[in-house]
DNA sequence: AATTAATTAAAACAACTGTTTAATACAATC
DNA sequence: GATTGTATTAAACAGTTGTTTTAATTAATT
């Protein structure tokens, strides 16, 4: 009997299915049996092709990151003729949409969110390939809004303020679903939230930056 | 041989230890054996006194909430002669300190955070006894800052903005630890972060509320 | 003191986990 | 065509989990 499943190889099928399962359950609660069952593959295949569940997970994180970069390129942010405010708006809208994307490949965000709030050994790698670069990007975006402010702590806290507002929709989604379901009922509602976060942050940053570094004339 | 352990009864010891263990591992990764071992109690005791692990967990959440209310009363917020800004400042500082408190009884925050980002059947109860009241309190605090603004969605998004900034320090602590450890190295650093969140939010809210509801004269 | 009920204890149960084994089938190479 | 290396399979292994059982012990009641 030949493979009736697909054109993919066994290891490819495992990798693709593993992204889904790890995103759904997290590393600890995901089971090798579930992965193999969904991939229509023998139980021993994970250990045969990937040595261990942990090693598979590490490869899944990297693969998923590359996929996300391929599908959600952020080159729109590189355009020179955008104001800093427009760029921040785009960044947040893009980020929030990725975070809330259930159907398609919002799986990458899910993987990362699970890893952050319940870290495994793979966190170190994840920081380097995914989180640090995105932090750097956001910092480059808000730097012109802040101005020539040099207080690093202030900049870092602003980064966390923006990130926190976005991640709230990921980590506390269960709560939002119960208390304010209208806010996330569809894509336009989510876009409205993104807009809110952007305006909220811009208003805060401009005013605080003024306070700390009073206008020199 | 009499009980050399303590004055507490067996079920009390289980309850107290269970708070620690569930806060440390979350419901799924906590084990009955670990709880019984730490409580110096026979393995069967959990099922004898609490029927099941799940039922114990539900009771732990309620007990922990009552303890937190007893130890961290928020009556300072009820004082009439505080400005709204001062009250928000107090609220955030109090909240953030609870979230970051590792040693003493920041266990309650840990329990809630774990439950929110990885919900079990107990989420419903938790919403009613802990989350909704705190949301209501925060709303009452920022309402005078917003003014007679009636757009409910705007108010709700502001609530989420503030909460998101605070919870960031809980859910993404692993990341902050690696990227910006100075921000949370001690209590005064954390207080500085609380101050930042308060100022950031007040600046944003006052300005946005003005924009939406222009000054009528 | 005898009987009853509540508590503690050790062991086993049944289900699940990641991993390994040993046997088979397949393909390519000499 | 026999041999070699690769791929797949079913089964078993060894460990952990929540829960139950059955017996021993303690406390309370009559």
CSV table of C-alpha atoms (C1' of nucleotides) in Angstrom, one decimal:
chain,number,residue,atom,x,y,z
A,1,UNK,CA,0.0,0.0,0.0
A,2,UNK,CA,1.5,3.3,-1.0
A,3,UNK,CA,1.1,6.6,0.9
A,4,UNK,CA,-2.4,7.8,0.3
A,5,UNK,CA,-2.0,10.8,2.5
A,6,UNK,CA,-0.1,13.5,0.6
A,7,UNK,CA,3.0,14.4,-1.2
A,8,UNK,CA,4.8,15.3,1.9
A,9,UNK,CA,7.4,13.1,3.4
A,10,UNK,CA,6.9,11.6,6.8
A,11,UNK,CA,9.2,14.0,8.6
A,12,UNK,CA,7.5,16.9,6.9
A,13,UNK,CA,4.1,15.8,7.9
A,14,UNK,CA,5.3,15.4,11.5
A,15,UNK,CA,6.8,18.9,11.5
A,16,UNK,CA,3.6,20.5,10.1
A,17,UNK,CA,1.3,18.7,12.4
A,18,UNK,CA,3.5,19.3,15.4
A,19,UNK,CA,3.2,23.1,14.9
A,20,UNK,CA,-0.5,22.7,15.3
A,21,UNK,CA,-0.4,20.4,18.3
A,22,UNK,CA,2.2,22.4,20.2
A,23,UNK,CA,0.4,25.6,19.5
A,24,UNK,CA,-2.8,24.1,20.8
A,25,UNK,CA,-1.5,22.4,23.9
A,26,UNK,CA,1.9,23.8,24.7
A,27,UNK,CA,5.0,21.7,25.0
A,28,UNK,CA,4.2,19.9,28.1
A,29,UNK,CA,0.5,19.0,27.4
A,30,UNK,CA,1.1,18.1,23.8
A,31,UNK,CA,1.7,14.3,23.3
A,32,UNK,CA,3.7,12.5,20.8
A,33,UNK,CA,0.8,10.1,20.3
A,34,UNK,CA,-1.5,13.0,19.3
A,35,UNK,CA,1.1,14.3,16.8
A,36,UNK,CA,1.6,10.9,15.2
A,37,UNK,CA,-2.0,10.2,15.1
A,38,UNK,CA,-2.9,13.4,13.3
A,39,UNK,CA,0.0,12.9,10.9
A,40,UNK,CA,-1.0,9.3,10.2
A,41,UNK,CA,2.4,8.1,11.1
A,42,UNK,CA,3.7,5.4,13.4
A,43,UNK,CA,4.4,6.3,17.0
A,44,UNK,CA,8.1,5.7,16.8
A,45,UNK,CA,8.6,8.1,13.9
A,46,UNK,CA,9.1,11.1,16.1
A,47,UNK,CA,12.0,9.5,17.8
A,48,UNK,CA,13.3,8.1,14.6
A,49,UNK,CA,13.4,11.4,12.7
A,50,UNK,CA,13.7,14.0,15.5
A,51,UNK,CA,15.5,12.1,18.2
A,52,UNK,CA,13.1,13.3,21.0
A,53,UNK,CA,10.0,15.3,21.6
A,54,UNK,CA,12.1,18.1,23.0
A,55,UNK,CA,14.2,18.2,19.9
A,56,UNK,CA,11.2,18.2,17.7
A,57,UNK,CA,9.8,21.1,19.6
A,58,UNK,CA,12.9,23.1,19.1
A,59,UNK,CA,12.8,22.5,15.4
A,60,UNK,CA,9.1,23.4,15.3
A,61,UNK,CA,9.8,26.8,16.9
A,62,UNK,CA,12.4,27.7,14.3
A,63,UNK,CA,10.4,26.4,11.4
A,64,UNK,CA,7.3,28.2,12.6
A,65,UNK,CA,9.3,31.4,12.9
A,66,UNK,CA,10.5,31.2,9.3
A,67,UNK,CA,7.0,30.5,8.1
A,68,UNK,CA,5.7,33.5,9.9
A,69,UNK,CA,8.4,35.8,8.4
A,70,UNK,CA,7.6,34.4,5.0
A,71,UNK,CA,3.8,35.0,5.3
A,72,UNK,CA,3.8,38.2,7.4
A,73,UNK,CA,6.7,40.2,6.1
A,74,UNK,CA,7.0,43.5,7.8
A,75,UNK,CA,8.6,45.4,5.0
A,76,UNK,CA,5.8,47.9,5.0
A,77,UNK,CA,7.5,49.3,8.1
A,78,UNK,CA,10.6,50.1,6.1
A,79,UNK,CA,9.0,52.6,3.8
A,80,UNK,CA,10.7,55.9,4.4
A,81,UNK,CA,7.8,58.2,3.6
A,82,UNK,CA,5.7,57.2,6.6
A,83,UNK,CA,5.4,59.2,9.8
A,84,UNK,CA,6.5,57.5,13.0
A,85,UNK,CA,2.9,57.5,14.1
A,86,UNK,CA,1.8,55.7,11.0
A,87,UNK,CA,4.5,53.1,11.4
A,88,UNK,CA,3.6,52.4,15.0
A,89,UNK,CA,0.0,52.1,13.9
A,90,UNK,CA,1.0,49.6,11.3
A,91,UNK,CA,3.2,47.7,13.6
A,92,UNK,CA,0.5,47.3,16.3
A,93,UNK,CA,-2.2,46.4,13.8
A,94,UNK,CA,0.0,43.8,12.3
A,95,UNK,CA,1.1,42.4,15.7
A,96,UNK,CA,-2.4,42.2,17.1
A,97,UNK,CA,-3.8,40.6,14.0
A,98,UNK,CA,-1.1,37.9,14.2
A,99,UNK,CA,-1.9,37.4,17.9
A,100,UNK,CA,-5.6,37.0,17.4
A,101,UNK,CA,-5.4,35.0,14.2
A,102,UNK,CA,-6.9,31.6,15.0
A,103,UNK,CA,-7.6,30.1,11.7
A,104,UNK,CA,-4.6,30.5,9.5
A,105,UNK,CA,-1.0,30.7,10.7
A,106,UNK,CA,-1.5,32.6,13.9
A,107,UNK,CA,-0.1,29.4,15.2
A,108,UNK,CA,3.3,31.0,15.4
A,109,UNK,CA,2.0,33.6,17.9
A,110,UNK,CA,0.4,30.9,19.9
A,111,UNK,CA,3.6,28.9,20.1
A,112,UNK,CA,5.5,31.9,21.3
A,113,UNK,CA,2.9,33.0,23.8
A,114,UNK,CA,2.8,29.5,25.3
A,115,UNK,CA,6.6,29.4,25.5
A,116,UNK,CA,6.8,32.8,27.1
A,117,UNK,CA,4.3,32.2,29.9
A,118,UNK,CA,5.6,28.7,30.5
A,119,UNK,CA,9.2,28.6,29.4
A,120,UNK,CA,11.1,25.5,28.4
A,121,UNK,CA,14.7,25.1,27.4
A,122,UNK,CA,13.9,26.5,24.0
A,123,UNK,CA,13.2,30.0,25.4
A,124,UNK,CA,16.8,31.1,24.9
A,125,UNK,CA,16.7,30.3,21.2
A,126,UNK,CA,13.3,31.9,20.8
A,127,UNK,CA,14.6,35.2,22.4
A,128,UNK,CA,17.4,35.4,19.9
A,129,UNK,CA,15.5,34.6,16.7
A,130,UNK,CA,12.1,36.1,17.3
A,131,UNK,CA,11.7,38.4,20.3
A,132,UNK,CA,14.9,40.5,20.3
A,133,UNK,CA,14.6,41.5,16.7
A,134,UNK,CA,10.9,42.5,17.1
A,135,UNK,CA,11.8,44.5,20.2
A,136,UNK,CA,14.5,46.2,18.2
A,137,UNK,CA,12.1,47.0,15.5
A,138,UNK,CA,9.6,48.6,17.8
A,139,UNK,CA,12.3,50.6,19.5
A,140,UNK,CA,13.4,52.0,16.2
A,141,UNK,CA,9.8,53.0,15.5
A,142,UNK,CA,9.1,54.8,18.7
A,143,UNK,CA,12.6,56.4,19.0
A,144,UNK,CA,11.7,59.4,16.8
A,145,UNK,CA,8.4,59.9,18.7
A,146,UNK,CA,10.3,60.0,22.0
A,147,UNK,CA,12.9,62.3,20.6
A,148,UNK,CA,16.5,62.5,21.6
A,149,UNK,CA,15.6,61.1,25.0
A,150,UNK,CA,18.5,59.2,26.4
A,151,UNK,CA,17.0,57.5,29.5
A,152,UNK,CA,17.2,53.8,28.6
A,153,UNK,CA,14.9,52.7,31.4
A,154,UNK,CA,12.2,55.0,30.1
A,155,UNK,CA,12.5,53.7,26.6
A,156,UNK,CA,12.4,50.1,27.8
A,157,UNK,CA,9.3,50.8,30.0
A,158,UNK,CA,7.6,52.3,27.0
A,159,UNK,CA,8.4,49.2,25.0
A,160,UNK,CA,6.8,47.0,27.7
A,161,UNK,CA,3.8,49.3,27.9
A,162,UNK,CA,3.1,48.8,24.2
A,163,UNK,CA,3.8,45.1,24.3
A,164,UNK,CA,1.8,44.6,27.4
A,165,UNK,CA,-1.3,46.2,25.8
A,166,UNK,CA,-1.0,43.9,22.8
A,167,UNK,CA,-0.2,40.7,24.7
A,168,UNK,CA,-3.1,41.3,27.0
A,169,UNK,CA,-5.4,40.2,24.1
A,170,UNK,CA,-3.4,37.0,23.9
A,171,UNK,CA,-2.7,36.0,27.4
A,172,UNK,CA,-6.0,37.1,28.9
A,173,UNK,CA,-8.2,36.3,26.0
A,174,UNK,CA,-10.3,34.0,28.1
A,175,UNK,CA,-11.2,36.9,30.3
A,176,UNK,CA,-11.9,39.3,27.5
A,177,UNK,CA,-14.1,36.7,25.9
A,178,UNK,CA,-16.3,36.7,29.0
A,179,UNK,CA,-16.3,40.3,30.0
A,180,UNK,CA,-16.0,42.3,26.7
A,181,UNK,CA,-16.7,39.9,23.8
A,182,UNK,CA,-17.7,42.9,21.6
A,183,UNK,CA,-14.1,44.1,21.6
A,184,UNK,CA,-12.9,41.1,19.7
A,185,UNK,CA,-15.9,39.7,17.9
A,186,UNK,CA,-14.5,40.3,14.4
A,187,UNK,CA,-11.6,41.7,12.5
A,188,UNK,CA,-12.8,45.2,12.4
A,189,UNK,CA,-13.3,45.2,16.1
A,190,UNK,CA,-9.8,44.0,16.6
A,191,UNK,CA,-8.5,46.7,14.3
A,192,UNK,CA,-10.3,49.2,16.4
A,193,UNK,CA,-8.4,47.9,19.4
A,194,UNK,CA,-5.2,48.1,17.6
A,195,UNK,CA,-6.0,51.7,16.7
A,196,UNK,CA,-6.8,52.4,20.4
A,197,UNK,CA,-3.5,51.0,21.5
A,198,UNK,CA,-1.5,53.0,19.0
A,199,UNK,CA,-3.3,56.3,19.9
A,200,UNK,CA,-3.1,55.5,23.6
A,201,UNK,CA,0.6,54.9,23.4
A,202,UNK,CA,1.4,57.9,21.2
A,203,UNK,CA,-0.5,60.2,23.4
A,204,UNK,CA,1.3,58.9,26.4
A,205,UNK,CA,4.8,58.9,25.0
A,206,UNK,CA,4.7,62.4,23.5
A,207,UNK,CA,3.4,63.9,26.7
A,208,UNK,CA,5.8,62.0,29.0
A,209,UNK,CA,8.8,62.7,26.7
A,210,UNK,CA,7.9,66.4,26.9
A,211,UNK,CA,7.7,66.3,30.7
A,212,UNK,CA,11.1,64.7,31.2
A,213,UNK,CA,12.9,66.6,28.5
A,214,UNK,CA,11.3,70.1,28.6
A,215,UNK,CA,11.5,72.0,25.4
A,216,UNK,CA,14.8,73.6,25.0
A,217,UNK,CA,14.7,76.8,22.9
B,1,UNK,CA,3.4,8.6,67.6
B,2,UNK,CA,1.5,11.8,67.7
B,3,UNK,CA,1.5,14.6,65.0
B,4,UNK,CA,4.9,16.2,65.3
B,5,UNK,CA,4.2,18.5,62.4
B,6,UNK,CA,2.0,21.4,63.6
B,7,UNK,CA,-1.2,22.5,65.1
B,8,UNK,CA,-3.1,22.4,61.9
B,9,UNK,CA,-5.4,19.6,61.0
B,10,UNK,CA,-4.7,17.4,58.0
B,11,UNK,CA,-7.1,19.1,55.7
B,12,UNK,CA,-5.8,22.5,56.7
B,13,UNK,CA,-2.3,21.5,56.0
B,14,UNK,CA,-3.3,20.1,52.6
B,15,UNK,CA,-5.1,23.3,51.7
B,16,UNK,CA,-2.2,25.6,52.7
B,17,UNK,CA,0.4,23.5,50.9
B,18,UNK,CA,-1.8,23.1,47.8
B,19,UNK,CA,-1.9,26.9,47.4
B,20,UNK,CA,1.9,26.9,47.1
B,21,UNK,CA,2.1,23.9,44.8
B,22,UNK,CA,-0.7,25.0,42.5
B,23,UNK,CA,0.8,28.6,42.3
B,24,UNK,CA,4.1,27.1,41.5
B,25,UNK,CA,3.1,24.6,38.8
B,26,UNK,CA,-0.4,25.4,37.7
B,27,UNK,CA,-3.3,23.0,38.0
B,28,UNK,CA,-2.2,20.5,35.3
B,29,UNK,CA,1.5,20.2,36.3
B,30,UNK,CA,0.9,20.2,40.0
B,31,UNK,CA,0.8,16.6,41.4
B,32,UNK,CA,-1.2,15.2,44.2
B,33,UNK,CA,1.9,13.4,45.3
B,34,UNK,CA,3.9,16.6,45.6
B,35,UNK,CA,1.2,18.2,47.7
B,36,UNK,CA,0.9,15.3,50.0
B,37,UNK,CA,4.6,15.0,50.4
B,38,UNK,CA,5.1,18.6,51.3
B,39,UNK,CA,2.2,18.4,53.8
B,40,UNK,CA,3.6,15.2,55.3
B,41,UNK,CA,0.3,13.5,54.7
B,42,UNK,CA,-0.7,10.2,53.2
B,43,UNK,CA,-1.3,10.2,49.4
B,44,UNK,CA,-5.0,9.2,49.8
B,45,UNK,CA,-5.8,12.1,52.0
B,46,UNK,CA,-6.5,14.5,49.2
B,47,UNK,CA,-9.2,12.3,47.8
B,48,UNK,CA,-10.5,11.5,51.3
B,49,UNK,CA,-10.9,15.2,52.4
B,50,UNK,CA,-11.4,16.9,49.0
B,51,UNK,CA,-12.9,14.2,46.8
B,52,UNK,CA,-10.6,15.0,43.9
B,53,UNK,CA,-7.6,17.1,42.7
B,54,UNK,CA,-10.0,19.3,40.7
B,55,UNK,CA,-12.2,19.9,43.7
B,56,UNK,CA,-9.2,20.7,45.9
B,57,UNK,CA,-8.1,23.2,43.3
B,58,UNK,CA,-11.4,25.0,43.3
B,59,UNK,CA,-11.3,25.3,47.0
B,60,UNK,CA,-7.8,26.5,46.9
B,61,UNK,CA,-8.7,29.4,44.5
B,62,UNK,CA,-11.5,30.6,46.8
B,63,UNK,CA,-9.4,30.2,50.0
B,64,UNK,CA,-6.5,32.0,48.4
B,65,UNK,CA,-8.8,34.9,47.3
B,66,UNK,CA,-10.1,35.3,50.8
B,67,UNK,CA,-6.6,35.3,52.2
B,68,UNK,CA,-5.4,37.9,49.7
B,69,UNK,CA,-8.3,40.2,50.6
B,70,UNK,CA,-7.5,39.8,54.3
B,71,UNK,CA,-3.8,40.6,53.8
B,72,UNK,CA,-4.0,43.2,51.0
B,73,UNK,CA,-7.1,45.3,51.8
B,74,UNK,CA,-7.6,48.0,49.3
B,75,UNK,CA,-9.4,50.4,51.6
B,76,UNK,CA,-6.7,53.0,50.9
B,77,UNK,CA,-8.5,53.5,47.7
B,78,UNK,CA,-11.7,54.4,49.4
B,79,UNK,CA,-10.4,57.6,51.0
B,80,UNK,CA,-12.3,60.5,49.7
B,81,UNK,CA,-9.6,63.1,49.9
B,82,UNK,CA,-7.4,61.6,47.2
B,83,UNK,CA,-7.3,62.8,43.6
B,84,UNK,CA,-8.2,60.3,40.9
B,85,UNK,CA,-4.6,60.3,39.8
B,86,UNK,CA,-3.4,59.4,43.2
B,87,UNK,CA,-5.8,56.6,43.5
B,88,UNK,CA,-4.8,55.2,40.2
B,89,UNK,CA,-1.2,55.4,41.2
B,90,UNK,CA,-2.0,53.5,44.4
B,91,UNK,CA,-4.0,50.9,42.6
B,92,UNK,CA,-1.3,50.1,40.1
B,93,UNK,CA,1.5,50.1,42.7
B,94,UNK,CA,-0.5,47.7,44.8
B,95,UNK,CA,-1.4,45.5,41.9
B,96,UNK,CA,2.1,45.3,40.5
B,97,UNK,CA,3.6,44.6,43.9
B,98,UNK,CA,1.2,41.7,44.4
B,99,UNK,CA,2.0,40.4,40.9
B,100,UNK,CA,5.8,40.5,41.4
B,101,UNK,CA,5.7,39.3,45.0
B,102,UNK,CA,7.5,36.0,45.0
B,103,UNK,CA,8.3,35.4,48.6
B,104,UNK,CA,5.2,36.0,50.7
B,105,UNK,CA,1.7,35.7,49.6
B,106,UNK,CA,2.0,36.8,46.0
B,107,UNK,CA,0.8,33.3,45.6
B,108,UNK,CA,-2.7,34.4,45.0
B,109,UNK,CA,-1.6,36.5,41.9
B,110,UNK,CA,0.3,33.5,40.6
B,111,UNK,CA,-2.7,31.3,40.9
B,112,UNK,CA,-4.9,33.7,39.1
B,113,UNK,CA,-2.3,34.4,36.4
B,114,UNK,CA,-1.9,30.7,35.7
B,115,UNK,CA,-5.6,30.2,35.6
B,116,UNK,CA,-6.2,33.0,33.2
B,117,UNK,CA,-3.5,32.0,30.7
B,118,UNK,CA,-4.4,28.4,30.9
B,119,UNK,CA,-8.0,28.2,32.0
B,120,UNK,CA,-9.7,25.2,33.7
B,121,UNK,CA,-13.3,24.7,34.8
B,122,UNK,CA,-12.7,27.0,37.7
B,123,UNK,CA,-12.3,30.1,35.6
B,124,UNK,CA,-16.0,31.0,35.8
B,125,UNK,CA,-15.9,31.1,39.6
B,126,UNK,CA,-12.7,33.1,39.6
B,127,UNK,CA,-14.2,35.7,37.3
B,128,UNK,CA,-17.0,36.3,39.6
B,129,UNK,CA,-15.2,36.5,42.9
B,130,UNK,CA,-11.9,38.1,41.9
B,131,UNK,CA,-11.6,39.6,38.4
B,132,UNK,CA,-14.9,41.3,37.9
B,133,UNK,CA,-14.8,43.2,41.3
B,134,UNK,CA,-11.2,44.4,40.6
B,135,UNK,CA,-12.3,45.5,37.1
B,136,UNK,CA,-15.2,47.4,38.6
B,137,UNK,CA,-12.8,49.1,41.1
B,138,UNK,CA,-10.4,50.2,38.4
B,139,UNK,CA,-13.3,51.5,36.3
B,140,UNK,CA,-14.5,53.6,39.2
B,141,UNK,CA,-11.1,55.0,39.6
B,142,UNK,CA,-10.5,56.1,36.0
B,143,UNK,CA,-14.0,57.2,35.4
B,144,UNK,CA,-13.4,60.7,36.8
B,145,UNK,CA,-10.2,61.0,34.8
B,146,UNK,CA,-12.1,60.2,31.6
B,147,UNK,CA,-14.9,62.6,32.5
B,148,UNK,CA,-18.5,62.2,31.4
B,149,UNK,CA,-17.4,60.1,28.4
B,150,UNK,CA,-20.1,57.6,27.6
B,151,UNK,CA,-18.5,55.4,25.0
B,152,UNK,CA,-18.3,52.1,26.8
B,153,UNK,CA,-15.9,50.5,24.3
B,154,UNK,CA,-13.4,53.3,24.9
B,155,UNK,CA,-13.6,52.8,28.7
B,156,UNK,CA,-13.2,49.0,28.3
B,157,UNK,CA,-10.2,49.4,26.1
B,158,UNK,CA,-8.6,51.8,28.6
B,159,UNK,CA,-9.2,49.2,31.3
B,160,UNK,CA,-7.4,46.6,29.1
B,161,UNK,CA,-4.6,49.0,28.4
B,162,UNK,CA,-3.9,49.5,32.0
B,163,UNK,CA,-4.3,45.8,32.9
B,164,UNK,CA,-2.2,44.8,30.0
B,165,UNK,CA,0.7,46.9,31.1
B,166,UNK,CA,0.6,45.4,34.6
B,167,UNK,CA,0.1,41.8,33.6
B,168,UNK,CA,3.0,42.1,31.1
B,169,UNK,CA,5.3,41.9,34.1
B,170,UNK,CA,3.6,38.7,35.2
B,171,UNK,CA,3.1,36.8,32.0
B,172,UNK,CA,6.3,37.8,30.2
B,173,UNK,CA,8.5,37.9,33.3
B,174,UNK,CA,10.8,35.3,31.7
B,175,UNK,CA,11.5,37.7,28.8
B,176,UNK,CA,11.9,40.8,31.0
B,177,UNK,CA,14.3,38.8,33.1
B,178,UNK,CA,16.6,38.3,30.1
B,179,UNK,CA,16.2,41.6,28.3
B,180,UNK,CA,15.7,44.2,31.0
B,181,UNK,CA,16.6,42.7,34.4
B,182,UNK,CA,17.4,46.2,35.8
B,183,UNK,CA,13.7,47.0,35.6
B,184,UNK,CA,12.6,44.4,38.1
B,185,UNK,CA,15.8,43.8,40.1
B,186,UNK,CA,14.3,45.1,43.4
B,187,UNK,CA,11.2,46.6,45.0
B,188,UNK,CA,12.1,50.2,44.2
B,189,UNK,CA,12.7,49.4,40.6
B,190,UNK,CA,9.3,47.8,40.5
B,191,UNK,CA,7.8,50.8,42.1
B,192,UNK,CA,9.3,52.9,39.4
B,193,UNK,CA,7.6,50.7,36.8
B,194,UNK,CA,4.3,51.1,38.6
B,195,UNK,CA,4.8,54.9,38.5
B,196,UNK,CA,5.6,54.7,34.8
B,197,UNK,CA,2.4,52.8,34.1
B,198,UNK,CA,0.3,55.2,36.0
B,199,UNK,CA,1.8,58.3,34.4
B,200,UNK,CA,1.7,56.6,31.0
B,201,UNK,CA,-2.0,55.8,31.4
B,202,UNK,CA,-3.1,59.1,32.8
B,203,UNK,CA,-1.3,61.0,30.1
B,204,UNK,CA,-3.0,58.8,27.5
B,205,UNK,CA,-6.5,58.9,28.9
B,206,UNK,CA,-6.7,62.6,29.5
B,207,UNK,CA,-5.5,63.4,26.0
B,208,UNK,CA,-7.7,60.8,24.3
B,209,UNK,CA,-10.8,61.8,26.3
B,210,UNK,CA,-10.2,65.4,25.3
B,211,UNK,CA,-9.9,64.4,21.6
B,212,UNK,CA,-13.1,62.4,21.6
B,213,UNK,CA,-15.2,64.8,23.7
B,214,UNK,CA,-13.9,68.2,22.7
B,215,UNK,CA,-14.3,70.9,25.3
B,216,UNK,CA,-17.8,72.2,25.3
B,217,UNK,CA,-18.0,75.7,26.5
C,1,DA,C1',-15.6,-2.7,77.9
C,2,DA,C1',-17.7,-3.3,73.4
C,3,DT,C1',-19.3,-1.4,69.3
C,4,DT,C1',-19.4,2.0,65.9
C,5,DA,C1',-17.6,5.5,63.1
C,6,DA,C1',-13.8,8.3,61.5
C,7,DT,C1',-9.1,8.6,60.2
C,8,DT,C1',-4.6,7.0,58.5
C,9,DA,C1',-1.6,3.8,55.9
C,10,DA,C1',0.4,1.0,52.2
C,11,DA,C1',-0.4,-1.0,48.2
C,12,DA,C1',-2.5,-1.7,44.0
C,13,DC,C1',-5.1,-0.1,40.0
C,14,DA,C1',-5.8,1.8,35.5
C,15,DA,C1',-4.7,5.1,32.3
C,16,DC,C1',-1.3,7.7,30.3
C,17,DT,C1',3.4,9.4,29.1
C,18,DG,C1',8.1,9.4,26.1
C,19,DT,C1',11.1,6.1,24.5
C,20,DT,C1',13.1,1.7,22.9
C,21,DT,C1',13.1,-2.8,20.9
C,22,DA,C1',13.0,-6.3,17.7
C,23,DA,C1',10.9,-7.8,13.6
C,24,DT,C1',9.6,-6.8,9.2
C,25,DA,C1',9.3,-4.5,4.5
C,26,DC,C1',11.5,-1.8,1.2
C,27,DA,C1',15.0,0.3,-1.7
C,28,DA,C1',19.4,0.8,-3.6
C,29,DT,C1',24.0,-1.0,-4.4
C,30,DC,C1',27.5,-4.2,-5.5
D,1,DG,C1',20.3,-11.9,-7.0
D,2,DA,C1',22.4,-11.5,-2.6
D,3,DT,C1',23.6,-7.8,0.5
D,4,DT,C1',23.4,-3.6,2.7
D,5,DG,C1',21.3,0.4,4.6
D,6,DT,C1',16.9,2.8,5.3
D,7,DA,C1',12.0,3.0,6.7
D,8,DT,C1',8.0,1.3,8.9
D,9,DT,C1',5.5,-1.4,12.2
D,10,DA,C1',3.5,-3.4,16.5
D,11,DA,C1',4.7,-4.3,20.8
D,12,DA,C1',6.8,-3.7,25.0
D,13,DC,C1',9.2,-0.9,28.5
D,14,DA,C1',9.7,2.1,32.4
D,15,DG,C1',8.0,5.9,34.5
D,16,DT,C1',4.3,9.0,36.1
D,17,DT,C1',-0.3,10.3,37.0
D,18,DG,C1',-5.1,10.5,39.8
D,19,DT,C1',-7.8,7.5,42.1
D,20,DT,C1',-9.4,3.3,44.7
D,21,DT,C1',-9.1,-0.4,47.7
D,22,DT,C1',-8.4,-2.9,51.7
D,23,DA,C1',-6.6,-3.2,56.0
D,24,DA,C1',-4.9,-1.2,60.3
D,25,DT,C1',-5.4,2.3,63.7
D,26,DT,C1',-7.5,5.8,66.4
D,27,DA,C1',-11.4,8.2,68.5
D,28,DA,C1',-16.1,8.5,70.0
D,29,DT,C1',-20.4,6.6,71.6
D,30,DT,C1',-23.3,3.5,73.9
